[in-house]
Coordinates of C-alpha atoms in Angstrom, one line a residue:
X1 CA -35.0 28.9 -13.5
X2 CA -36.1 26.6 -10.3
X3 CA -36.9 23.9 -12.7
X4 CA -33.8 23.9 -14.2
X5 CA -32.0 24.1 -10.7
X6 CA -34.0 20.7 -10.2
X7 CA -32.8 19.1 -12.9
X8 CA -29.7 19.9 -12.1
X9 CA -29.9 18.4 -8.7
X10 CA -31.1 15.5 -9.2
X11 CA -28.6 14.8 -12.3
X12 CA -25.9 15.3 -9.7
X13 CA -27.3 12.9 -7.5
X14 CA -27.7 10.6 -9.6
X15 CA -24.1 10.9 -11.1
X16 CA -23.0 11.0 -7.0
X17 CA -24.7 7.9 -5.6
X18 CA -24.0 7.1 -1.9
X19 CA -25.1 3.9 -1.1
X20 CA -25.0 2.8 2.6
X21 CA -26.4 -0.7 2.6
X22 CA -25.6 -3.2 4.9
X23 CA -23.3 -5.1 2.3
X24 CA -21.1 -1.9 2.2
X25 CA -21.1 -1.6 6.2
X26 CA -20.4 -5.1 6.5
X27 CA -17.7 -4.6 4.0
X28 CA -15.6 -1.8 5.5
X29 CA -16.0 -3.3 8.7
X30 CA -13.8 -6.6 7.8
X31 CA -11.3 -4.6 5.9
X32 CA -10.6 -3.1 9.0
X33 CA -10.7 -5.6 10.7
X34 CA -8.1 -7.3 9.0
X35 CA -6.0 -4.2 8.7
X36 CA -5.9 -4.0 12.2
X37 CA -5.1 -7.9 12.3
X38 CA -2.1 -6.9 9.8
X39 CA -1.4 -4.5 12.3
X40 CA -0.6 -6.6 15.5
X41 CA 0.7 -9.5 13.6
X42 CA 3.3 -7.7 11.6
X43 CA 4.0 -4.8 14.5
X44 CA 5.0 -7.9 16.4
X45 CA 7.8 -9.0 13.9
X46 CA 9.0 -6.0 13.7
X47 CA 9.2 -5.8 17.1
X48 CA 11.3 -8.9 17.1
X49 CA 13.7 -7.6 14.5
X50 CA 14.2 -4.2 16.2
X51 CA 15.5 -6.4 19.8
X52 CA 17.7 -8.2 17.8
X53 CA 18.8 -5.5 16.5
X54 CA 19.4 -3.8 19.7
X55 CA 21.4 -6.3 21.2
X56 CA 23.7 -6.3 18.6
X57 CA 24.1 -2.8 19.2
X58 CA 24.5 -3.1 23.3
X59 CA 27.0 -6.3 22.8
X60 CA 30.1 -3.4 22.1
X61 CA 32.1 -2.9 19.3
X62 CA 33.7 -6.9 19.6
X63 CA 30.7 -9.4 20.5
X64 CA 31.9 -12.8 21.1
X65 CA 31.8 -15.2 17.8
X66 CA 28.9 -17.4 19.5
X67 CA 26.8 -14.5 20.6
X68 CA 26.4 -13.6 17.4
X69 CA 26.2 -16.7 15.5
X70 CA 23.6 -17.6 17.7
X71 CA 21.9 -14.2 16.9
X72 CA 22.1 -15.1 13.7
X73 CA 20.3 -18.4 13.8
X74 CA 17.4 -16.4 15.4
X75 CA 17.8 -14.0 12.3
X76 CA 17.2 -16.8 10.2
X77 CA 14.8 -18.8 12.3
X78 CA 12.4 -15.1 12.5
X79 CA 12.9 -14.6 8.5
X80 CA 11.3 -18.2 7.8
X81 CA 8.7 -17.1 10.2
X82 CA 7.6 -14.7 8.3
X83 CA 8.4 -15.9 4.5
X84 CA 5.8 -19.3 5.9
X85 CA 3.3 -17.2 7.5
X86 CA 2.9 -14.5 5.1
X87 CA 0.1 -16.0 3.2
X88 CA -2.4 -15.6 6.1
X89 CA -3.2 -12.6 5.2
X90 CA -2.7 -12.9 1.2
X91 CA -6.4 -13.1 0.0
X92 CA -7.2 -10.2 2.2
X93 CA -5.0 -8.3 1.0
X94 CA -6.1 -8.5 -2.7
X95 CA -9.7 -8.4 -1.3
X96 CA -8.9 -4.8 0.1
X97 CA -6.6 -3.5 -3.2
X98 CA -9.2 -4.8 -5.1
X99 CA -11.5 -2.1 -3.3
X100 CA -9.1 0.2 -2.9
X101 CA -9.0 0.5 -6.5
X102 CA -12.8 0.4 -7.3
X103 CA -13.5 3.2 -4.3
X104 CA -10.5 5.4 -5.4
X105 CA -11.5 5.3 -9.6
X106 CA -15.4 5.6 -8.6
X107 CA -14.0 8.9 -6.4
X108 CA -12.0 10.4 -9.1
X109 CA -14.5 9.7 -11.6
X110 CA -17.0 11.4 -9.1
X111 CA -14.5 14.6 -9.2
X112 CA -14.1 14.5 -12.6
X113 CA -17.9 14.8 -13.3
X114 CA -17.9 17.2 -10.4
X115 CA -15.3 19.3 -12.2
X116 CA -17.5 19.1 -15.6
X117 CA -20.4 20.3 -13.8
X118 CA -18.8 23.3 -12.5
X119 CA -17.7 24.3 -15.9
X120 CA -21.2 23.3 -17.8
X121 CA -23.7 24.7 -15.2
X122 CA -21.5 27.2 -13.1
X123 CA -22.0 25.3 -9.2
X124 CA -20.6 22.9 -7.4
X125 CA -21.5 20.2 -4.4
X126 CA -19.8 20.6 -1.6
X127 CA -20.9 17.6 0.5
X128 CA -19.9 15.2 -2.8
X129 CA -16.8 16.9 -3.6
X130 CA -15.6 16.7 0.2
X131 CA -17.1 13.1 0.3
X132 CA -14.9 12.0 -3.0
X133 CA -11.9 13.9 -1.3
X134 CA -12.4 11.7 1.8
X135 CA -12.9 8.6 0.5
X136 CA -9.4 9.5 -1.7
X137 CA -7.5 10.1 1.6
X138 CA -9.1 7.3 3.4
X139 CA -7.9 4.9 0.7
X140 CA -4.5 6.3 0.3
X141 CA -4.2 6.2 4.3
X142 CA -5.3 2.2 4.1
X143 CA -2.6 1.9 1.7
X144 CA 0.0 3.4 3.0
X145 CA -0.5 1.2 6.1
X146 CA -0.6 -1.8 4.4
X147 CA 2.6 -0.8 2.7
X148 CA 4.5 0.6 5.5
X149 CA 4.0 -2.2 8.2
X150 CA 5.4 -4.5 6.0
X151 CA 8.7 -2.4 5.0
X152 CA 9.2 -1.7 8.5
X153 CA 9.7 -5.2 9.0
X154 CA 12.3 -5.2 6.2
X155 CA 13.7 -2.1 7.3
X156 CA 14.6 -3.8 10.3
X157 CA 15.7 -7.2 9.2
X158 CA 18.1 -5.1 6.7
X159 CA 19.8 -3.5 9.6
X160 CA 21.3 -6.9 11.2
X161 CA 23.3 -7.0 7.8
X162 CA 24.4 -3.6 8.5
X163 CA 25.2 -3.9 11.5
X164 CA 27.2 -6.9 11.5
X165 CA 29.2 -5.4 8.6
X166 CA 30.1 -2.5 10.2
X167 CA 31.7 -4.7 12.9
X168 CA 33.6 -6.3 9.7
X169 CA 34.6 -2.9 8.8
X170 CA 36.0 -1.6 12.3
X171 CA 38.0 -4.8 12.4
X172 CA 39.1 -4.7 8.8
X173 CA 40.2 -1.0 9.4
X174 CA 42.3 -2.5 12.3
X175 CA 43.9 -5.4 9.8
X176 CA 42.4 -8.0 12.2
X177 CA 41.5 -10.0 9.1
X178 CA 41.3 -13.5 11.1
X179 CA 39.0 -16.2 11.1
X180 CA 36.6 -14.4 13.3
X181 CA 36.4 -11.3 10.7
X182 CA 35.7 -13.8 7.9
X183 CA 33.2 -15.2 9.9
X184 CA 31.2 -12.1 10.4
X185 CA 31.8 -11.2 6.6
X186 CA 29.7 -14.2 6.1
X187 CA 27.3 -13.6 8.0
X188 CA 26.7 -10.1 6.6
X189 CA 26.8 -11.8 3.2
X190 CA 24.2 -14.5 4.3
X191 CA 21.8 -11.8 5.6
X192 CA 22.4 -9.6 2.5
X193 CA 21.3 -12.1 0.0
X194 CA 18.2 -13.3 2.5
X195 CA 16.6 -10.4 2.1
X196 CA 12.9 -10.1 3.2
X197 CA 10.3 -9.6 0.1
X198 CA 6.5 -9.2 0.7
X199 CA 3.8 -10.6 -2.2
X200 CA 0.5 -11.0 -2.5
X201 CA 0.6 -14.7 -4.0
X202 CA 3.4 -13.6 -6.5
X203 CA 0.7 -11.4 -7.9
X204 CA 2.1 -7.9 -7.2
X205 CA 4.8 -7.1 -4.4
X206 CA 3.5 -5.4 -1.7
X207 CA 6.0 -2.4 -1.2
X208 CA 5.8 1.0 -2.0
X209 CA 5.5 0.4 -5.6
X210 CA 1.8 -0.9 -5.1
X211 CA 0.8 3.0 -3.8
X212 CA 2.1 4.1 -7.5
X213 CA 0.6 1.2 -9.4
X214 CA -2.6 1.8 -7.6
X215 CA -2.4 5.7 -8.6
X216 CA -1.8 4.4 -12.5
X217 CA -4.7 1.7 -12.7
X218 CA -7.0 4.1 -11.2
X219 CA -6.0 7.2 -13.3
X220 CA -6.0 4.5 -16.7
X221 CA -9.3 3.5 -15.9
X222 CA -10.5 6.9 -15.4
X223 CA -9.6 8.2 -18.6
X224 CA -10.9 5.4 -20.2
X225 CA -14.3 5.5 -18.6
X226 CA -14.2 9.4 -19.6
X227 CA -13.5 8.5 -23.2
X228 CA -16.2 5.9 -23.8
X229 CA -18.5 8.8 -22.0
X230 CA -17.5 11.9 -24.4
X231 CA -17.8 9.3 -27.6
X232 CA -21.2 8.0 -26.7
X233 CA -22.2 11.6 -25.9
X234 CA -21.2 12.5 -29.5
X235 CA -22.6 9.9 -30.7
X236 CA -26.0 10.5 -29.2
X237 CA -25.6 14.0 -30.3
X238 CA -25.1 13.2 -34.2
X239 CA -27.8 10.5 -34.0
X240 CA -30.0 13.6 -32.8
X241 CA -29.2 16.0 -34.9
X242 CA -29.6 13.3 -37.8
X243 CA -33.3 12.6 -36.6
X244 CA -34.3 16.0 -36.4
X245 CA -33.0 16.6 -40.3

């Protein structure tokens, strides 16, 4: 009974492997490093978008035609900023999805085989299965982040357009239709059509999407990894059986 307890044990920990070498350190270290680089760069624009957006919103419900013309421009000027610069932090961004998805399919995997062993041998490890479940959570978390400081900045570069068309609006529902209204219609047009988009490279966009392709890619790989696993086990199993007819 204790040697098969063994046996047991150490299959598990060979099946849940945590390797802390200084590669791996090293590794997690940058990517949050560079998180927290995304973090200050893009909190920044947003920042930017949101005061713009405010002083539309202090100017009353008639701001004057250069005032916002001129807020416009910096719109614009802000927008290129940001469609230009977004590339400095491209590769790192694929660098971390790329291990985002290797940590979260190794994790579920993990489970998976944790689950297995629970209904072959009737236990369960409780430091692996929490470890897998943190390393999920932690991944999702990096994720999320990446995603949500980017569509805060579009968030807040939509709202100008709204903004500026509700102003159309209140002067439309007054029949003011003059130059000045047409003007503004324009310009909520203009920032309608220029509206913010985040990539990596073209490869994949990097909105909230990513978080379900992420989930998918993982789960596919999963599965797949599972199947090659149950068909070699059967086939080891019929090449034994064979041998010992």
């Amino acid at each position: 009974m204790a040697l098969n307890e063994i046996l047991i044990t150490i299959s598990s920990l060979e099946t849940h492997s945590i390797e802390i070498d200084l590669f791996y350190t090293l590794h997690y270290l940058y990517m949050y490093a560079e998180v927290f680089l995304m973090k200050t760069y893009l909190n920044e624009i947003s920042r930017l978008f949101n005061k713009l957006n405010e002083e539309i919103m202090h100017c009353g419900d008639l701001p004057k035609k250069d005032f916002l013309v001129a807020l416009c421009n910096n719109h614009h000027k802000l927008s290129l900023i940001v469609i230009r610069r977004q590339h400095l932090f491209n590769t790192s961004v694929i660098m971390i999805v790329l291990h985002i998805f290797v940590e979260t399919s190794n994790a579920v995997l993990s489970l998976v085989s944790s689950a297995r062993a629970v209904v072959k041998y009737h236990r369960i490890d409780q430091i692996f299965v929490i470890w897998d479940v943190l390393i999920c959570v932690e991944m999702s978390t990096i994720t999320w982040l990446i995603i949500k400081m980017r569509m805060d900045i579009v968030n807040e570069a939509e709202k100008t357009a709204t903004y500026i068309h509700d102003i159309w609006n209140k002067l439309a529902s007054k029949n003011q239709i003059d130059c000045y209204a047409k003007q503004l219609q324009l310009l909520a047009l203009q920032l309608y059509n220029s509206k913010l988009s985040f990539t990596a490279y073209g490869f994949f966009a990097l909105d909230w999407t990513l978080l379900h392709k992420i989930i998918s890619a993982a789960a596919t790989y999963v599965v797949i990894l599972i199947q090659f696993e149950i068909s070699s086990t059967t086939k080891n199993s019929v090449f034994a059986s064979n041998s010992t007819v």
